[in-house]
Short mmCIF file of C-alpha atoms and ligand atoms in Angstrom, two decimals:
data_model
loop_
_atom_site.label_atom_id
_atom_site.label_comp_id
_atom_site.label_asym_id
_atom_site.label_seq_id
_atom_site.Cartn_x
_atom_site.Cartn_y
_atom_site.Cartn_z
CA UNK V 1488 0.00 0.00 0.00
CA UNK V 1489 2.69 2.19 0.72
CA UNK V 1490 4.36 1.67 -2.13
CA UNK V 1491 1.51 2.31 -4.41
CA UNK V 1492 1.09 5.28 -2.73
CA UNK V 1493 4.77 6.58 -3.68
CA UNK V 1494 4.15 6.07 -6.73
CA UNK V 1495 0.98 7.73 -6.94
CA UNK V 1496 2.83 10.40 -5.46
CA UNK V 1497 5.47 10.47 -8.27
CA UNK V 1498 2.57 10.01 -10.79
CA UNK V 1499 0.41 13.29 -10.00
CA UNK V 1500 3.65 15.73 -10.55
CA UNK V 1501 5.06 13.72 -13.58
CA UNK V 1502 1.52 13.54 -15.18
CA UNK V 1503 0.94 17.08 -14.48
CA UNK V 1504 4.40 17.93 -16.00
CA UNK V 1505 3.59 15.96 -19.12
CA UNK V 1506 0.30 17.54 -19.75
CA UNK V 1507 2.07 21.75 -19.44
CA UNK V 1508 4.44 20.07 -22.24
CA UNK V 1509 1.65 18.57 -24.21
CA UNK V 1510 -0.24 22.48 -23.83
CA UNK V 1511 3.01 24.36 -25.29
CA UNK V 1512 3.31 21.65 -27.63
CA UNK V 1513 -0.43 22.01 -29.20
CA UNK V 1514 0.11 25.86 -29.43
CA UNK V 1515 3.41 25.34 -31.09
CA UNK V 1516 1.97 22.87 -33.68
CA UNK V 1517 -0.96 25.20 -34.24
CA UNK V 1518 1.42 28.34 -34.87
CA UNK V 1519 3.06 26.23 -37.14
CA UNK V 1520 -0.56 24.69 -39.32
CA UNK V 1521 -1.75 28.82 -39.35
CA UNK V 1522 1.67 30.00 -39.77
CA UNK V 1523 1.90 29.89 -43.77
CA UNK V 1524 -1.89 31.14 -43.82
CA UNK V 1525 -0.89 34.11 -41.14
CA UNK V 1526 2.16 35.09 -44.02
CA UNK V 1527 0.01 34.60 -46.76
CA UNK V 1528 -2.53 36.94 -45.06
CA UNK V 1529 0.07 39.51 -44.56
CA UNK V 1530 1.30 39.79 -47.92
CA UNK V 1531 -2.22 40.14 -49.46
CA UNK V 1532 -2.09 43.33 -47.32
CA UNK V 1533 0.74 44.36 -48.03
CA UNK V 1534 0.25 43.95 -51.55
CA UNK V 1535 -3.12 45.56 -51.43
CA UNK V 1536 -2.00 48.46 -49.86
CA UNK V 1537 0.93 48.97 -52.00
CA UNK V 1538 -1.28 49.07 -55.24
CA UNK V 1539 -3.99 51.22 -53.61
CA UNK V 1540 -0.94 53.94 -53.11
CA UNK V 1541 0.13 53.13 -56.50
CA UNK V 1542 -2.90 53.82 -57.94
CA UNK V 1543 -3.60 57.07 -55.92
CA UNK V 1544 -0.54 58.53 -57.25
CA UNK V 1545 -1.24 56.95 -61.02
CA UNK V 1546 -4.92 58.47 -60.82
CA UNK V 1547 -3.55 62.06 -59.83
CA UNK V 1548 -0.84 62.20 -62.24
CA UNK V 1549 -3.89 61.58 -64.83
CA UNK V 1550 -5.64 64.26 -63.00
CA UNK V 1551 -2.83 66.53 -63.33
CA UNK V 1552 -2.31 66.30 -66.64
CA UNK V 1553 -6.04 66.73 -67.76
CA UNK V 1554 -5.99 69.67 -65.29
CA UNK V 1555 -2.86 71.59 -67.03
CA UNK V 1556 -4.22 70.16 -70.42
CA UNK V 1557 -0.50 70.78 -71.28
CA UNK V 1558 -0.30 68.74 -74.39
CA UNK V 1559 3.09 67.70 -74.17
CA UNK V 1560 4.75 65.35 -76.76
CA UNK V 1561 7.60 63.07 -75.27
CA UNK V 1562 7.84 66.24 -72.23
CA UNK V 1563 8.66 69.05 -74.85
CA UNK V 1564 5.44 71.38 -75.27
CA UNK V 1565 4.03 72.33 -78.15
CA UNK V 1566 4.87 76.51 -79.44
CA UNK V 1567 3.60 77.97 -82.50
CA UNK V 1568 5.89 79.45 -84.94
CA UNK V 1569 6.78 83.28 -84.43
CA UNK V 1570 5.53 85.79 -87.44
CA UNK V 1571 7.84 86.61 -89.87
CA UNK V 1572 7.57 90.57 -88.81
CA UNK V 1573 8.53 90.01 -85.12
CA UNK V 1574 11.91 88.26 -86.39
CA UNK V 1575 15.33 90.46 -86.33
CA UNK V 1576 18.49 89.87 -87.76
CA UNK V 1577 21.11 90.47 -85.12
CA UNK V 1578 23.72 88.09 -86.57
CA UNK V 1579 24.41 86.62 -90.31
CA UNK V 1580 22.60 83.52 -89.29
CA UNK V 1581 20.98 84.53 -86.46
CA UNK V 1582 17.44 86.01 -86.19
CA UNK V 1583 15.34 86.41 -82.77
CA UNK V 1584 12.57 87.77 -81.79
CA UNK V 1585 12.35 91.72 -81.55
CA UNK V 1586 11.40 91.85 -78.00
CA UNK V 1587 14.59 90.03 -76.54
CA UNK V 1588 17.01 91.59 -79.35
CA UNK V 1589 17.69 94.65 -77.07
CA UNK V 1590 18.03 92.31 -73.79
CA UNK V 1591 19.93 89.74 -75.45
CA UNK V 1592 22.90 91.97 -77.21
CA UNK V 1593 23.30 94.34 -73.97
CA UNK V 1594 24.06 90.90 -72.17
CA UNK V 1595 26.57 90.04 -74.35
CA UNK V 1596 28.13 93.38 -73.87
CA UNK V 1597 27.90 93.35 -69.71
CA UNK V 1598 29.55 90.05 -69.78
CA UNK V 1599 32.37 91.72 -72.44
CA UNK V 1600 33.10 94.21 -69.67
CA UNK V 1601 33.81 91.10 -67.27
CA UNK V 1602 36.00 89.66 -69.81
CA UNK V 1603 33.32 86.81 -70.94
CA UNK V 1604 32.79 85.84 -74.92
CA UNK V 1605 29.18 84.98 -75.59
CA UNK V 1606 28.98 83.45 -78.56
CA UNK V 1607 25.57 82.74 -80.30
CA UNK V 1608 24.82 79.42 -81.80
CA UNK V 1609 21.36 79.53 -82.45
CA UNK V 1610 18.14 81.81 -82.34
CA UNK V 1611 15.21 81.50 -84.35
CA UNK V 1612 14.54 77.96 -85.93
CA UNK V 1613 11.08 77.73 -88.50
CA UNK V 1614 9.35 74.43 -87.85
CA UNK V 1615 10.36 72.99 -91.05
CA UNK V 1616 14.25 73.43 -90.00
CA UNK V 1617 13.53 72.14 -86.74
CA UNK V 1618 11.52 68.87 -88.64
CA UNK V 1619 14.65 68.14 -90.50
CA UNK V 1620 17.31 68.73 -87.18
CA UNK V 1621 14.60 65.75 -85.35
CA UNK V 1622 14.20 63.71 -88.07
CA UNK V 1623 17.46 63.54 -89.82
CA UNK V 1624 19.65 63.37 -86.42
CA UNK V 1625 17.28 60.36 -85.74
CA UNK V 1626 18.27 58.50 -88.45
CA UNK V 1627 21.91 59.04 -88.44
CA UNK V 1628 22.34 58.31 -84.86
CA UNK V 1629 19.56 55.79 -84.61
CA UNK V 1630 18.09 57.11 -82.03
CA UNK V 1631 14.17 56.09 -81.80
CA UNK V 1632 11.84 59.55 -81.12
CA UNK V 1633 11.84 59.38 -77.30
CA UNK V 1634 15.53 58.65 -77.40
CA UNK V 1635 16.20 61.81 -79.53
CA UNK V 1636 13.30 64.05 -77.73
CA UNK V 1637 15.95 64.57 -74.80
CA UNK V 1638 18.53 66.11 -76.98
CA UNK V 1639 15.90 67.93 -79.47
CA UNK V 1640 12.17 68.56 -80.00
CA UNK V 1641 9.83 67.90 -82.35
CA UNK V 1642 9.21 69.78 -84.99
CA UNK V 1643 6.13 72.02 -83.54
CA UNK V 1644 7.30 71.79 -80.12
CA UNK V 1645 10.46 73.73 -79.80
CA UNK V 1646 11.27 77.06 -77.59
CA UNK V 1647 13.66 78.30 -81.04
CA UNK V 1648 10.37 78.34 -83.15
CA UNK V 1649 9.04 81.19 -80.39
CA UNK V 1650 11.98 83.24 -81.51
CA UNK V 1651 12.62 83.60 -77.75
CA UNK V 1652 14.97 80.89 -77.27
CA UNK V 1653 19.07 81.09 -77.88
CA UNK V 1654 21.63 79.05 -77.45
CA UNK V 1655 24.70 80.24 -75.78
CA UNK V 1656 28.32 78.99 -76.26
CA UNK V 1657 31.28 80.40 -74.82
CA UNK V 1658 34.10 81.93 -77.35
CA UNK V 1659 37.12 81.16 -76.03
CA UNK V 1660 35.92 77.34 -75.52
CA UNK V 1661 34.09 76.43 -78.80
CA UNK V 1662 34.58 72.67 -78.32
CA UNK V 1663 32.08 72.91 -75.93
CA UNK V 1664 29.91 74.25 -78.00
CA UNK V 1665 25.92 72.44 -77.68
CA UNK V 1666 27.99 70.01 -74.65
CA UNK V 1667 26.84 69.57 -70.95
CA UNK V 1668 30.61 70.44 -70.33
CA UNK V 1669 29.86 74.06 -71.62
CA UNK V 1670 28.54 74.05 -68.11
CA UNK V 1671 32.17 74.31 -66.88
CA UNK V 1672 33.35 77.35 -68.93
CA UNK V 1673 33.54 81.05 -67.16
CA UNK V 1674 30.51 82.02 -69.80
CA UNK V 1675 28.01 79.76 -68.10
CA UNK V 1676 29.43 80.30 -65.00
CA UNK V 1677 28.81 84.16 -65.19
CA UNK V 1678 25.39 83.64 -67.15
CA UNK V 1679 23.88 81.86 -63.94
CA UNK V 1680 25.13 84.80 -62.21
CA UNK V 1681 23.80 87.65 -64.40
CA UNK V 1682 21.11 86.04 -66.80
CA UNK V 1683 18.15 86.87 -64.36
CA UNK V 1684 19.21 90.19 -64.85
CA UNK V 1685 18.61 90.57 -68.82
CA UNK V 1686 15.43 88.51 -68.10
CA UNK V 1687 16.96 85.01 -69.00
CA UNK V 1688 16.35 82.03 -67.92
CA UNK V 1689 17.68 78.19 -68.27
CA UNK V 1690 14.69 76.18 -70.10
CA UNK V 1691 15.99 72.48 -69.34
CA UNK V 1692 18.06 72.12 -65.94
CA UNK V 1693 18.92 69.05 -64.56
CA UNK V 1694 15.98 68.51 -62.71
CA UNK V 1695 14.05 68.12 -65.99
CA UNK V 1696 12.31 63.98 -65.92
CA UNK V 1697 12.00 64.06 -69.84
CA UNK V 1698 14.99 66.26 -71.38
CA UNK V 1699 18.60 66.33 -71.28
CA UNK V 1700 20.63 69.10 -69.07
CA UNK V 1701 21.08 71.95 -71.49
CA UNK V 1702 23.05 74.59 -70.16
CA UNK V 1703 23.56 76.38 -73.41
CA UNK V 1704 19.67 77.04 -74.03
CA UNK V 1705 18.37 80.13 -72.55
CA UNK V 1706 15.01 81.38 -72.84
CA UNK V 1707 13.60 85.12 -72.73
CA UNK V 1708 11.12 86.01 -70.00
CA UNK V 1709 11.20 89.78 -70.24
CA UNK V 1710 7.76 90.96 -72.09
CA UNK V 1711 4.37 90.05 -72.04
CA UNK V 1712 4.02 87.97 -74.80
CA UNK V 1713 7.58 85.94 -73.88
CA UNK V 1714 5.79 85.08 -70.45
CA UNK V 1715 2.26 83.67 -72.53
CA UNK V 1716 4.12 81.71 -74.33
CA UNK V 1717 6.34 79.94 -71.20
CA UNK V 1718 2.94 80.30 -69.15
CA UNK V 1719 2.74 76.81 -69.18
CA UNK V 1720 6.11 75.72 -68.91
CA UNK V 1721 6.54 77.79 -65.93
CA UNK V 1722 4.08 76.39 -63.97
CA UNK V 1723 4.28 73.78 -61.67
CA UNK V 1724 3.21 70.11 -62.56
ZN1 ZN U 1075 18.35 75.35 -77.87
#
């Protein structure tokens, strides 16, 4: 009798003992069935709220867009070609429009005093000369039309065809001439300096998602008409 009742009083603790393991084993194992079905639970979500913000940003980029009704074409906008009367000479191969003439050659002359060469590269460009610098650049560096839209627009939707776009090179450096290096010579250097001043402004800076750095293409914001025609441009997507 005694005996049994040892080992009864062994059995009670052991058997209790057994049954705490058998409790933390049962969670465990259930962790473990619902485990896959917990991570496939949380990567729905995940997923779902990763294409809901997706969406939200896709939808007002659309909204955007029909809001600015912009028209753009591979990110260059569209401008209408200047009038022949508005157009002035002030080079051999160089004509811009009459409003920015007077800006445009004192410029040059203030940065003459500071010992800086402007050189002008190009001015005025009709649509037709701006067709064959997209389309015939395309084809010799076979480029496809997005490719080449960073480097040149469109026929129809270039600043040069406003008459109040120039390019800008730097005289005493001419093989940097239409180059992102011309960003390193003294003239660009001292026409981020002073070009606000004569009412210019750089069209296509780096921050630009669509078109190439161009530090040699400068625009004219100083009339009325100049600021129309860059309304759009100017204002914030
Ligand atoms: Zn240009």
């Amino acid at each position: 009798m005694e005996q049994n009742k040892d080992i009864n009083q062994f059995d009670i603790p052991l058997a209790k003992r057994t049954y705490l393991k058998n409790d933390k084993l049962i969670l465990l194992k259930r962790l473990l069935i619902f485990s896959p079905f917990l991570i496939i639970l949380f990567s729905i979500s995940i997923f779902r709220l990763t294409r809901d913000i997706e969406l939200r940003s896709y939808n007002n980029i659309n909204f955007q867009a029909e809001r600015n009704h912009d028209h753009r074409i591979l990110g260059h906008l569209p401008y209408e070609e200047i009038s022949k009367e508005k157009l002035v000479l002030i080079e051999p191969n160089i004509e811009v429009h009459i409003d920015m003439r007077d800006s445009l050659l004192k410029m040059r002359e203030e940065a003459k005093k500071d010992g800086i060469f402007l050189v002008f590269l190009s001015g005025y460009r009709s649509i037709n000369l701006q067709k064959d610098i997209f389309y015939s650049l395309k084809s010799i560096r076979n480029q496809d039309a997005s490719e080449r839209a960073r480097v040149s627009a469109p026929p129809g939707y270039s600043e040069h065809s406003t008459g109040f776009a120039i390019d800008i090179g730097d005289a005493t450096e001419r093989e940097t001439d239409f180059e992102t290096e011309f960003e390193n010579t003294e003239a660009f250097r001292w026409l981020k300096k002073n070009a606000a001043r004569f009412h210019f402004k750089l069209s296509f800076n780096k921050n630009n998602k669509y078109i190439d750095y161009e530090p040699w293409h400068w625009r004219y914001e100083g009339s009325i008409e100049a600021l129309k025609v860059f309304e759009t441009s100017n204002r914030e997507l």
